[in-house]
CSV table of N, CA, C and O in Angstrom, one decimal:
chain,number,residue,atom,x,y,z
A,1,MET,N,-66.0,18.0,-7.1
A,1,MET,CA,-64.8,18.4,-7.7
A,1,MET,C,-63.6,17.6,-7.2
A,1,MET,O,-63.4,17.4,-6.0
A,2,LYS,N,-62.9,17.0,-8.1
A,2,LYS,CA,-61.7,16.2,-7.7
A,2,LYS,C,-60.6,17.1,-7.5
A,2,LYS,O,-60.3,18.1,-8.2
A,3,LYS,N,-59.8,16.7,-6.5
A,3,LYS,CA,-58.6,17.5,-6.2
A,3,LYS,C,-57.4,16.7,-6.8
A,3,LYS,O,-57.3,15.5,-6.7
A,4,ILE,N,-56.6,17.3,-7.5
A,4,ILE,CA,-55.4,16.7,-8.1
A,4,ILE,C,-54.2,17.3,-7.4
A,4,ILE,O,-54.0,18.5,-7.3
A,5,TYR,N,-53.4,16.4,-7.0
A,5,TYR,CA,-52.2,16.8,-6.3
A,5,TYR,C,-51.0,16.4,-7.2
A,5,TYR,O,-50.9,15.4,-7.8
A,6,LEU,N,-50.2,17.4,-7.3
A,6,LEU,CA,-49.0,17.2,-8.1
A,6,LEU,C,-47.8,17.2,-7.1
A,6,LEU,O,-47.6,18.1,-6.4
A,7,PHE,N,-47.1,16.1,-7.1
A,7,PHE,CA,-45.9,16.0,-6.3
A,7,PHE,C,-44.7,16.2,-7.1
A,7,PHE,O,-44.5,15.5,-8.1
A,8,LEU,N,-43.8,17.0,-6.6
A,8,LEU,CA,-42.6,17.3,-7.3
A,8,LEU,C,-41.5,16.6,-6.5
A,8,LEU,O,-41.3,16.8,-5.4
A,9,ILE,N,-40.9,15.6,-7.2
A,9,ILE,CA,-39.8,14.9,-6.6
A,9,ILE,C,-38.5,15.4,-7.1
A,9,ILE,O,-38.3,15.4,-8.3
A,10,VAL,N,-37.7,15.8,-6.2
A,10,VAL,CA,-36.4,16.4,-6.6
A,10,VAL,C,-35.3,15.4,-6.2
A,10,VAL,O,-35.2,14.9,-5.1
A,11,LEU,N,-34.6,15.0,-7.2
A,11,LEU,CA,-33.5,14.1,-7.0
A,11,LEU,C,-32.2,14.9,-6.8
A,11,LEU,O,-31.9,15.7,-7.7
A,12,LEU,N,-31.5,14.7,-5.7
A,12,LEU,CA,-30.3,15.4,-5.5
A,12,LEU,C,-29.2,14.5,-6.1
A,12,LEU,O,-29.0,13.4,-5.7
A,13,CYS,N,-28.5,15.0,-7.0
A,13,CYS,CA,-27.4,14.3,-7.6
A,13,CYS,C,-26.1,15.0,-7.3
A,13,CYS,O,-26.0,16.1,-7.0
A,14,ASN,N,-25.0,14.2,-7.5
A,14,ASN,CA,-23.7,14.7,-7.3
A,14,ASN,C,-23.5,15.7,-8.5
A,14,ASN,O,-23.5,15.4,-9.6
A,15,THR,N,-23.3,17.0,-8.1
A,15,THR,CA,-23.2,18.0,-9.1
A,15,THR,C,-21.7,18.2,-9.5
A,15,THR,O,-21.4,19.1,-10.3
A,16,GLY,N,-20.8,17.4,-9.0
A,16,GLY,CA,-19.4,17.6,-9.3
A,16,GLY,C,-18.7,18.5,-8.4
A,16,GLY,O,-17.6,18.9,-8.6
A,17,ALA,N,-19.4,19.0,-7.4
A,17,ALA,CA,-18.8,19.9,-6.4
A,17,ALA,C,-17.6,19.2,-5.7
A,17,ALA,O,-16.6,19.8,-5.3
A,18,PHE,N,-17.8,17.9,-5.5
A,18,PHE,CA,-16.7,17.1,-4.9
A,18,PHE,C,-16.3,16.0,-6.0
A,18,PHE,O,-17.2,15.4,-6.5
A,19,ALA,N,-15.0,15.8,-6.1
A,19,ALA,CA,-14.5,14.8,-7.1
A,19,ALA,C,-14.6,13.5,-6.5
A,19,ALA,O,-14.3,13.3,-5.3
A,20,GLN,N,-15.0,12.5,-7.3
A,20,GLN,CA,-15.0,11.1,-6.9
A,20,GLN,C,-13.6,10.7,-6.6
A,20,GLN,O,-12.6,11.1,-7.2
A,21,ILE,N,-13.4,9.8,-5.6
A,21,ILE,CA,-12.1,9.3,-5.2
A,21,ILE,C,-11.7,8.2,-6.2
A,21,ILE,O,-12.5,7.3,-6.4
A,22,VAL,N,-10.5,8.4,-6.8
A,22,VAL,CA,-10.0,7.4,-7.8
A,22,VAL,C,-8.6,7.1,-7.5
A,22,VAL,O,-7.8,8.0,-7.4
A,23,ILE,N,-8.3,5.8,-7.3
A,23,ILE,CA,-6.9,5.4,-7.1
A,23,ILE,C,-6.2,5.3,-8.5
A,23,ILE,O,-6.7,4.6,-9.4
A,24,THR,N,-5.2,6.1,-8.6
A,24,THR,CA,-4.5,6.2,-9.9
A,24,THR,C,-3.2,5.3,-10.0
A,24,THR,O,-2.7,5.0,-11.1
A,25,SER,N,-2.7,4.9,-8.8
A,25,SER,CA,-1.6,4.1,-8.8
A,25,SER,C,-1.7,3.2,-7.5
A,25,SER,O,-1.8,3.7,-6.4
A,26,GLN,N,-1.8,1.9,-7.7
A,26,GLN,CA,-2.0,0.9,-6.7
A,26,GLN,C,-0.7,0.5,-6.0
A,26,GLN,O,0.4,0.6,-6.6
A,27,PRO,N,-0.8,0.1,-4.7
A,27,PRO,CA,0.4,-0.5,-4.1
A,27,PRO,C,0.9,-1.8,-4.8
A,27,PRO,O,0.0,-2.5,-5.4
A,28,VAL,N,2.2,-2.1,-4.7
A,28,VAL,CA,2.7,-3.2,-5.5
A,28,VAL,C,3.3,-4.2,-4.5
A,28,VAL,O,3.9,-3.9,-3.5
A,29,SER,N,3.0,-5.5,-4.8
A,29,SER,CA,3.5,-6.6,-4.0
A,29,SER,C,5.0,-6.7,-4.1
A,29,SER,O,5.6,-6.3,-5.2
A,30,THR,N,5.7,-7.1,-3.1
A,30,THR,CA,7.1,-7.1,-3.1
A,30,THR,C,7.7,-8.2,-2.2
A,30,THR,O,6.9,-8.8,-1.3
A,31,GLU,N,8.9,-8.6,-2.4
A,31,GLU,CA,9.6,-9.6,-1.5
A,31,GLU,C,10.9,-8.9,-1.0
A,31,GLU,O,11.7,-8.4,-1.8
A,32,VAL,N,11.1,-9.0,0.3
A,32,VAL,CA,12.3,-8.4,0.9
A,32,VAL,C,12.9,-9.4,1.9
A,32,VAL,O,12.2,-10.3,2.4
A,33,CYS,N,14.2,-9.1,2.3
A,33,CYS,CA,14.8,-10.0,3.3
A,33,CYS,C,14.5,-9.4,4.7
A,33,CYS,O,14.3,-8.2,4.8
A,34,ASN,N,14.4,-10.3,5.6
A,34,ASN,CA,14.2,-9.9,7.0
A,34,ASN,C,15.2,-8.8,7.4
A,34,ASN,O,16.4,-8.9,7.1
A,35,GLY,N,14.7,-7.7,8.0
A,35,GLY,CA,15.5,-6.6,8.4
A,35,GLY,C,15.6,-5.4,7.5
A,35,GLY,O,16.0,-4.3,7.8
A,36,GLN,N,15.2,-5.7,6.2
A,36,GLN,CA,15.2,-4.6,5.2
A,36,GLN,C,14.1,-3.6,5.4
A,36,GLN,O,13.1,-4.0,6.1
A,37,SER,N,14.2,-2.4,4.9
A,37,SER,CA,13.1,-1.5,4.9
A,37,SER,C,12.3,-1.5,3.6
A,37,SER,O,12.9,-1.9,2.6
A,38,LEU,N,11.1,-1.1,3.7
A,38,LEU,CA,10.3,-1.0,2.5
A,38,LEU,C,9.2,0.0,2.7
A,38,LEU,O,8.8,0.4,3.8
A,39,ALA,N,8.6,0.5,1.6
A,39,ALA,CA,7.5,1.4,1.6
A,39,ALA,C,6.4,0.9,0.6
A,39,ALA,O,6.8,0.6,-0.6
A,40,PHE,N,5.2,0.9,1.0
A,40,PHE,CA,4.1,0.8,0.1
A,40,PHE,C,3.5,2.2,-0.1
A,40,PHE,O,3.4,3.0,0.8
A,41,TYR,N,3.1,2.4,-1.3
A,41,TYR,CA,2.5,3.7,-1.6
A,41,TYR,C,1.5,3.6,-2.7
A,41,TYR,O,1.4,2.6,-3.4
A,42,LEU,N,0.6,4.6,-2.7
A,42,LEU,CA,-0.4,4.7,-3.8
A,42,LEU,C,-0.7,6.1,-4.0
A,42,LEU,O,-0.3,7.0,-3.3
A,43,THR,N,-1.3,6.4,-5.2
A,43,THR,CA,-1.7,7.8,-5.5
A,43,THR,C,-3.2,7.7,-5.8
A,43,THR,O,-3.7,6.7,-6.3
A,44,ALA,N,-3.9,8.8,-5.5
A,44,ALA,CA,-5.3,8.9,-5.7
A,44,ALA,C,-5.7,10.4,-6.0
A,44,ALA,O,-5.0,11.3,-5.6
A,45,THR,N,-6.8,10.5,-6.6
A,45,THR,CA,-7.4,11.9,-6.9
A,45,THR,C,-8.7,12.0,-6.1
A,45,THR,O,-9.4,11.0,-5.9
A,46,GLY,N,-9.0,13.2,-5.7
A,46,GLY,CA,-10.2,13.5,-5.0
A,46,GLY,C,-9.9,14.7,-4.1
A,46,GLY,O,-8.8,15.2,-4.0
A,47,GLU,N,-11.0,15.1,-3.4
A,47,GLU,CA,-10.9,16.2,-2.5
A,47,GLU,C,-10.7,15.8,-1.0
A,47,GLU,O,-11.3,14.8,-0.6
A,48,ASN,N,-9.8,16.5,-0.3
A,48,ASN,CA,-9.6,16.3,1.2
A,48,ASN,C,-9.5,14.8,1.5
A,48,ASN,O,-10.2,14.3,2.4
A,49,LEU,N,-8.6,14.1,0.8
A,49,LEU,CA,-8.4,12.7,1.0
A,49,LEU,C,-7.7,12.3,2.4
A,49,LEU,O,-6.8,13.0,2.8
A,50,GLN,N,-8.2,11.3,2.9
A,50,GLN,CA,-7.7,10.7,4.2
A,50,GLN,C,-7.4,9.2,3.9
A,50,GLN,O,-8.1,8.6,3.1
A,51,TYR,N,-6.4,8.7,4.5
A,51,TYR,CA,-5.9,7.3,4.2
A,51,TYR,C,-5.8,6.5,5.5
A,51,TYR,O,-5.5,7.0,6.6
A,52,GLN,N,-6.0,5.2,5.3
A,52,GLN,CA,-5.8,4.3,6.4
A,52,GLN,C,-5.4,2.9,5.9
A,52,GLN,O,-6.0,2.3,5.0
A,53,TRP,N,-4.2,2.5,6.4
A,53,TRP,CA,-3.6,1.2,5.9
A,53,TRP,C,-4.0,0.1,6.8
A,53,TRP,O,-4.2,0.3,8.0
A,54,PHE,N,-4.1,-1.1,6.2
A,54,PHE,CA,-4.5,-2.3,6.9
A,54,PHE,C,-3.5,-3.5,6.6
A,54,PHE,O,-3.0,-3.5,5.4
A,55,HIS,N,-3.2,-4.3,7.6
A,55,HIS,CA,-2.4,-5.5,7.4
A,55,HIS,C,-3.2,-6.7,7.6
A,55,HIS,O,-3.7,-6.9,8.8
A,56,ASN,N,-3.4,-7.5,6.6
A,56,ASN,CA,-4.3,-8.7,6.7
A,56,ASN,C,-5.7,-8.3,7.3
A,56,ASN,O,-6.2,-9.1,8.1
A,57,GLY,N,-6.2,-7.2,6.8
A,57,GLY,CA,-7.5,-6.7,7.3
A,57,GLY,C,-7.5,-6.0,8.6
A,57,GLY,O,-8.6,-5.5,9.0
A,58,GLU,N,-6.4,-6.0,9.3
A,58,GLU,CA,-6.4,-5.3,10.6
A,58,GLU,C,-5.8,-3.9,10.5
A,58,GLU,O,-4.9,-3.6,9.8
A,59,PHE,N,-6.5,-3.0,11.2
A,59,PHE,CA,-6.1,-1.6,11.3
A,59,PHE,C,-4.7,-1.4,11.7
A,59,PHE,O,-4.3,-2.1,12.7
A,60,ILE,N,-3.9,-0.6,11.1
A,60,ILE,CA,-2.5,-0.3,11.5
A,60,ILE,C,-2.5,1.1,12.1
A,60,ILE,O,-2.8,2.1,11.4
A,61,PRO,N,-2.3,1.2,13.4
A,61,PRO,CA,-2.3,2.6,14.0
A,61,PRO,C,-1.3,3.5,13.4
A,61,PRO,O,-0.2,3.1,13.0
A,62,ALA,N,-1.7,4.8,13.2
A,62,ALA,CA,-0.8,5.8,12.7
A,62,ALA,C,-0.4,5.6,11.3
A,62,ALA,O,0.5,6.3,10.8
A,63,ALA,N,-1.0,4.7,10.6
A,63,ALA,CA,-0.6,4.5,9.1
A,63,ALA,C,-1.7,5.2,8.3
A,63,ALA,O,-2.6,4.6,7.8
A,64,ASN,N,-1.6,6.5,8.3
A,64,ASN,CA,-2.7,7.3,7.7
A,64,ASN,C,-2.2,8.4,6.7
A,64,ASN,O,-2.6,9.5,6.7
A,65,SER,N,-1.3,7.9,5.8
A,65,SER,CA,-0.9,8.8,4.7
A,65,SER,C,-0.9,7.9,3.4
A,65,SER,O,-1.1,6.7,3.5
A,66,ASP,N,-0.5,8.5,2.3
A,66,ASP,CA,-0.5,7.7,1.0
A,66,ASP,C,0.7,6.8,1.0
A,66,ASP,O,0.8,6.0,0.0
A,67,THR,N,1.6,6.8,1.9
A,67,THR,CA,2.8,5.9,2.0
A,67,THR,C,2.8,5.3,3.4
A,67,THR,O,2.6,5.9,4.4
A,68,TYR,N,3.1,4.0,3.4
A,68,TYR,CA,3.3,3.2,4.6
A,68,TYR,C,4.7,2.6,4.6
A,68,TYR,O,5.0,1.8,3.7
A,69,VAL,N,5.5,3.0,5.6
A,69,VAL,CA,6.9,2.6,5.6
A,69,VAL,C,7.1,1.6,6.8
A,69,VAL,O,6.6,1.9,7.9
A,70,ILE,N,7.8,0.5,6.5
A,70,ILE,CA,8.2,-0.4,7.5
A,70,ILE,C,9.7,-0.3,7.6
A,70,ILE,O,10.4,-0.8,6.6
A,71,PRO,N,10.3,0.3,8.6
A,71,PRO,CA,11.8,0.5,8.6
A,71,PRO,C,12.6,-0.7,8.7
A,71,PRO,O,13.7,-0.7,8.2
A,72,GLY,N,12.1,-1.8,9.3
A,72,GLY,CA,12.9,-3.0,9.3
A,72,GLY,C,11.9,-4.2,9.5
A,72,GLY,O,11.4,-4.4,10.5
A,73,VAL,N,11.6,-4.8,8.3
A,73,VAL,CA,10.6,-5.9,8.3
A,73,VAL,C,11.0,-7.1,9.1
A,73,VAL,O,12.2,-7.4,9.3
A,74,SER,N,10.0,-7.8,9.6
A,74,SER,CA,10.2,-9.1,10.3
A,74,SER,C,9.3,-10.1,9.6
A,74,SER,O,8.4,-9.7,8.9
A,75,LEU,N,9.4,-11.3,9.9
A,75,LEU,CA,8.6,-12.4,9.4
A,75,LEU,C,7.1,-12.1,9.7
A,75,LEU,O,6.2,-12.4,8.9
A,76,ALA,N,6.8,-11.5,10.8
A,76,ALA,CA,5.4,-11.1,11.2
A,76,ALA,C,4.8,-10.1,10.3
A,76,ALA,O,3.6,-10.0,10.3
A,77,ASP,N,5.6,-9.4,9.6
A,77,ASP,CA,5.1,-8.4,8.6
A,77,ASP,C,4.6,-8.9,7.3
A,77,ASP,O,4.0,-8.3,6.5
A,78,SER,N,4.9,-10.2,7.1
A,78,SER,CA,4.4,-10.9,5.8
A,78,SER,C,2.9,-10.8,5.8
A,78,SER,O,2.2,-10.8,6.8
A,79,GLY,N,2.4,-10.7,4.6
A,79,GLY,CA,0.9,-10.7,4.4
A,79,GLY,C,0.4,-9.7,3.4
A,79,GLY,O,1.2,-9.1,2.6
A,80,ASP,N,-0.9,-9.4,3.4
A,80,ASP,CA,-1.5,-8.5,2.5
A,80,ASP,C,-1.7,-7.1,3.1
A,80,ASP,O,-2.2,-7.0,4.3
A,81,TYR,N,-1.4,-6.1,2.4
A,81,TYR,CA,-1.6,-4.7,2.8
A,81,TYR,C,-2.6,-4.0,1.8
A,81,TYR,O,-2.4,-4.1,0.6
A,82,THR,N,-3.5,-3.3,2.4
A,82,THR,CA,-4.5,-2.5,1.6
A,82,THR,C,-4.6,-1.1,2.3
A,82,THR,O,-4.2,-1.0,3.4
A,83,CYS,N,-5.1,-0.2,1.5
A,83,CYS,CA,-5.3,1.1,2.0
A,83,CYS,C,-6.7,1.6,1.6
A,83,CYS,O,-7.1,1.5,0.5
A,84,THR,N,-7.4,2.1,2.6
A,84,THR,CA,-8.7,2.6,2.3
A,84,THR,C,-8.6,4.2,2.3
A,84,THR,O,-8.0,4.8,3.2
A,85,ILE,N,-9.2,4.8,1.3
A,85,ILE,CA,-9.1,6.2,1.1
A,85,ILE,C,-10.5,6.7,1.3
A,85,ILE,O,-11.5,6.2,0.7
A,86,PHE,N,-10.7,7.8,2.0
A,86,PHE,CA,-12.0,8.4,2.2
A,86,PHE,C,-11.9,9.9,2.4
A,86,PHE,O,-10.9,10.5,2.5
A,87,ASN,N,-13.1,10.5,2.4
A,87,ASN,CA,-13.3,11.9,2.7
A,87,ASN,C,-14.7,12.0,3.3
A,87,ASN,O,-15.3,11.0,3.6
A,88,ASN,N,-15.1,13.2,3.5
A,88,ASN,CA,-16.4,13.4,4.2
A,88,ASN,C,-17.6,13.4,3.2
A,88,ASN,O,-18.7,13.6,3.7
A,89,THR,N,-17.4,13.3,1.9
A,89,THR,CA,-18.5,13.5,1.0
A,89,THR,C,-18.7,12.3,0.0
A,89,THR,O,-19.8,12.1,-0.5
A,90,GLU,N,-17.6,11.5,-0.2
A,90,GLU,CA,-17.7,10.4,-1.2
A,90,GLU,C,-17.6,9.1,-0.6
A,90,GLU,O,-17.0,9.0,0.5
A,91,PRO,N,-18.1,8.0,-1.2
A,91,PRO,CA,-17.9,6.7,-0.7
A,91,PRO,C,-16.4,6.3,-0.6
A,91,PRO,O,-15.6,6.8,-1.5
A,92,SER,N,-16.0,5.6,0.4
A,92,SER,CA,-14.6,5.2,0.5
A,92,SER,C,-14.2,4.2,-0.6
A,92,SER,O,-15.0,3.6,-1.2
A,93,VAL,N,-12.9,4.2,-0.9
A,93,VAL,CA,-12.3,3.3,-1.9
A,93,VAL,C,-11.2,2.6,-1.3
A,93,VAL,O,-10.3,3.1,-0.6
A,94,THR,N,-11.1,1.2,-1.6
A,94,THR,CA,-10.0,0.4,-1.0
A,94,THR,C,-9.1,-0.1,-2.1
A,94,THR,O,-9.6,-0.5,-3.2
A,95,SER,N,-7.8,0.0,-1.9
A,95,SER,CA,-6.8,-0.4,-2.9
A,95,SER,C,-6.9,-1.9,-3.1
A,95,SER,O,-7.4,-2.7,-2.2
A,96,ILE,N,-6.2,-2.4,-4.1
A,96,ILE,CA,-6.0,-3.9,-4.2
A,96,ILE,C,-5.0,-4.3,-3.2
A,96,ILE,O,-4.2,-3.4,-2.6
A,97,ALA,N,-4.9,-5.5,-2.8
A,97,ALA,CA,-4.0,-6.0,-1.8
A,97,ALA,C,-2.6,-6.1,-2.4
A,97,ALA,O,-2.4,-6.6,-3.5
A,98,ALA,N,-1.6,-5.6,-1.7
A,98,ALA,CA,-0.2,-5.8,-2.1
A,98,ALA,C,0.4,-6.8,-1.1
A,98,ALA,O,0.3,-6.6,0.1
A,99,THR,N,0.9,-7.8,-1.6
A,99,THR,CA,1.4,-8.9,-0.7
A,99,THR,C,2.9,-8.7,-0.4
A,99,THR,O,3.7,-8.4,-1.3
A,100,LEU,N,3.2,-8.7,0.8
A,100,LEU,CA,4.6,-8.7,1.3
A,100,LEU,C,5.1,-10.0,1.7
A,100,LEU,O,4.5,-10.7,2.5
A,101,ILE,N,6.2,-10.5,1.0
A,101,ILE,CA,6.8,-11.7,1.4
A,101,ILE,C,8.2,-11.4,2.0
A,101,ILE,O,9.0,-10.7,1.4
A,102,VAL,N,8.4,-11.8,3.3
A,102,VAL,CA,9.6,-11.6,4.0
A,102,VAL,C,10.4,-12.9,4.0
A,102,VAL,O,9.9,-13.9,4.5
A,103,SER,N,11.6,-12.8,3.4
A,103,SER,CA,12.5,-14.0,3.4
A,103,SER,C,13.6,-13.9,4.4
A,103,SER,O,14.0,-12.8,4.7
A,104,GLU,N,14.0,-15.0,4.9
A,104,GLU,CA,15.1,-15.0,5.8
A,104,GLU,C,16.4,-14.7,5.1
A,104,GLU,O,16.6,-15.1,3.9
A,105,SER,N,17.3,-13.9,5.7
A,105,SER,CA,18.5,-13.6,5.1
A,105,SER,C,19.5,-14.8,5.1
A,105,SER,O,19.5,-15.6,6.0
A,106,ALA,N,20.2,-15.0,4.0
A,106,ALA,CA,21.2,-16.1,3.9
A,106,ALA,C,22.4,-15.7,4.8
A,106,ALA,O,22.7,-14.5,5.0
A,107,ILE,N,23.0,-16.7,5.3
A,107,ILE,CA,24.2,-16.5,6.1
A,107,ILE,C,25.4,-16.9,5.3
A,107,ILE,O,25.6,-18.0,4.8
A,108,ILE,N,26.3,-15.9,5.1
A,108,ILE,CA,27.5,-16.1,4.3
A,108,ILE,C,28.6,-16.8,5.2
A,108,ILE,O,28.9,-16.3,6.3
A,109,VAL,N,29.0,-18.0,4.8
A,109,VAL,CA,29.9,-18.8,5.6
A,109,VAL,C,31.3,-18.7,5.0
A,109,VAL,O,32.3,-19.1,5.7
A,110,ASP,N,31.5,-18.3,3.8
A,110,ASP,CA,32.8,-18.3,3.2
A,110,ASP,C,32.8,-17.4,2.0
A,110,ASP,O,31.8,-17.4,1.2
A,111,ILE,N,33.9,-16.6,1.8
A,111,ILE,CA,34.0,-15.8,0.6
A,111,ILE,C,35.5,-15.9,0.2
A,111,ILE,O,36.4,-16.0,1.0
A,112,ASN,N,35.7,-15.9,-1.1
A,112,ASN,CA,37.0,-16.0,-1.7
A,112,ASN,C,37.5,-14.6,-2.0
A,112,ASN,O,37.2,-14.0,-3.0
A,113,PRO,N,38.3,-14.0,-1.1
A,113,PRO,CA,38.8,-12.6,-1.3
A,113,PRO,C,40.1,-12.6,-2.1
A,113,PRO,O,40.6,-11.5,-2.3
A,114,ASN,N,40.7,-13.7,-2.5
A,114,ASN,CA,41.9,-13.7,-3.2
A,114,ASN,C,41.8,-13.3,-4.7
A,114,ASN,O,41.9,-14.2,-5.6
A,115,VAL,N,41.5,-12.1,-5.0
A,115,VAL,CA,41.2,-11.6,-6.3
A,115,VAL,C,42.1,-10.4,-6.6
A,115,VAL,O,42.1,-9.5,-5.7
A,116,ASN,N,42.9,-10.4,-7.7
A,116,ASN,CA,43.6,-9.2,-8.0
A,116,ASN,C,43.0,-8.6,-9.3
A,116,ASN,O,42.7,-9.3,-10.2
A,117,ALA,N,42.8,-7.3,-9.2
A,117,ALA,CA,42.1,-6.6,-10.3
A,117,ALA,C,42.5,-5.1,-10.2
A,117,ALA,O,42.9,-4.6,-9.2
A,118,CYS,N,42.4,-4.5,-11.3
A,118,CYS,CA,42.6,-3.0,-11.4
A,118,CYS,C,41.3,-2.3,-11.2
A,118,CYS,O,40.2,-2.9,-11.4
A,119,TYR,N,41.4,-1.1,-10.8
A,119,TYR,CA,40.3,-0.3,-10.5
A,119,TYR,C,39.4,-0.2,-11.8
A,119,TYR,O,39.9,0.0,-12.9
A,120,GLY,N,38.1,-0.5,-11.7
A,120,GLY,CA,37.2,-0.5,-12.8
A,120,GLY,C,37.0,-1.8,-13.5
A,120,GLY,O,36.1,-1.9,-14.4
A,121,ASP,N,37.9,-2.8,-13.2
A,121,ASP,CA,37.8,-4.1,-13.9
A,121,ASP,C,36.6,-4.9,-13.2
A,121,ASP,O,36.4,-4.8,-12.0
A,122,PRO,N,35.9,-5.7,-14.0
A,122,PRO,CA,34.9,-6.5,-13.4
A,122,PRO,C,35.6,-7.6,-12.6
A,122,PRO,O,36.7,-8.1,-12.9
A,123,VAL,N,35.0,-8.0,-11.5
A,123,VAL,CA,35.5,-9.0,-10.5
A,123,VAL,C,34.5,-10.1,-10.2
A,123,VAL,O,33.3,-9.7,-10.0
A,124,THR,N,34.9,-11.3,-10.2
A,124,THR,CA,33.9,-12.4,-9.8
A,124,THR,C,34.4,-12.9,-8.5
A,124,THR,O,35.6,-13.3,-8.3
A,125,LEU,N,33.5,-12.9,-7.5
A,125,LEU,CA,33.8,-13.4,-6.2
A,125,LEU,C,33.1,-14.7,-5.9
A,125,LEU,O,31.9,-14.9,-6.4
A,126,GLY,N,33.7,-15.6,-5.2
A,126,GLY,CA,33.0,-16.9,-4.8
A,126,GLY,C,32.4,-16.7,-3.4
A,126,GLY,O,33.2,-16.3,-2.5
A,127,VAL,N,31.2,-17.1,-3.3
A,127,VAL,CA,30.5,-16.9,-2.0
A,127,VAL,C,29.8,-18.3,-1.7
A,127,VAL,O,29.2,-18.8,-2.5
A,128,ILE,N,29.9,-18.7,-0.4
A,128,ILE,CA,29.1,-19.9,0.0
A,128,ILE,C,28.2,-19.4,1.1
A,128,ILE,O,28.6,-18.7,2.1
A,129,ALA,N,26.9,-19.6,0.9
A,129,ALA,CA,25.9,-19.2,1.9
A,129,ALA,C,25.0,-20.4,2.3
A,129,ALA,O,24.9,-21.3,1.5
A,130,THR,N,24.5,-20.3,3.5
A,130,THR,CA,23.5,-21.3,4.0
A,130,THR,C,22.2,-20.6,4.4
A,130,THR,O,22.2,-19.4,4.6
A,131,GLU,N,21.2,-21.4,4.5
A,131,GLU,CA,19.9,-20.9,5.0
A,131,GLU,C,20.0,-20.8,6.5
A,131,GLU,O,20.8,-21.5,7.1
A,132,PRO,N,19.3,-19.8,7.0
A,132,PRO,CA,19.3,-19.6,8.5
A,132,PRO,C,18.6,-20.8,9.1
A,132,PRO,O,17.9,-21.5,8.5
A,133,ASN,N,18.9,-21.0,10.4
A,133,ASN,CA,18.3,-22.1,11.1
A,133,ASN,C,16.8,-22.1,11.2
A,133,ASN,O,16.2,-21.3,11.3
């Protein structure tokens, strides 16, 4: 008598108990002057989301929300910023890179203040600026 074995293979699938992580708004590249403040932000859907920002692929300590603020940028802050979003149940998702370009501020060396105008009138001022050293 032959014995026949029947194996039941059960595939466990995502039943929808946890929503897949989806980035709905990506961070945007920007250019600012040295010393200005800026914020990168993104939005995502999913359950129990956690965030981690990176600068040029390097972990940024304490940058763990959907918004990353730099209160006063410096030239060293130039580069690409990404954010990885994760939770305990779904694969992580990483944003597209947002590039930050930090420009040196121009130095104003002369301004023509000799303008007469009434309140509310448009005024054109002459300014002379140079590049920083």
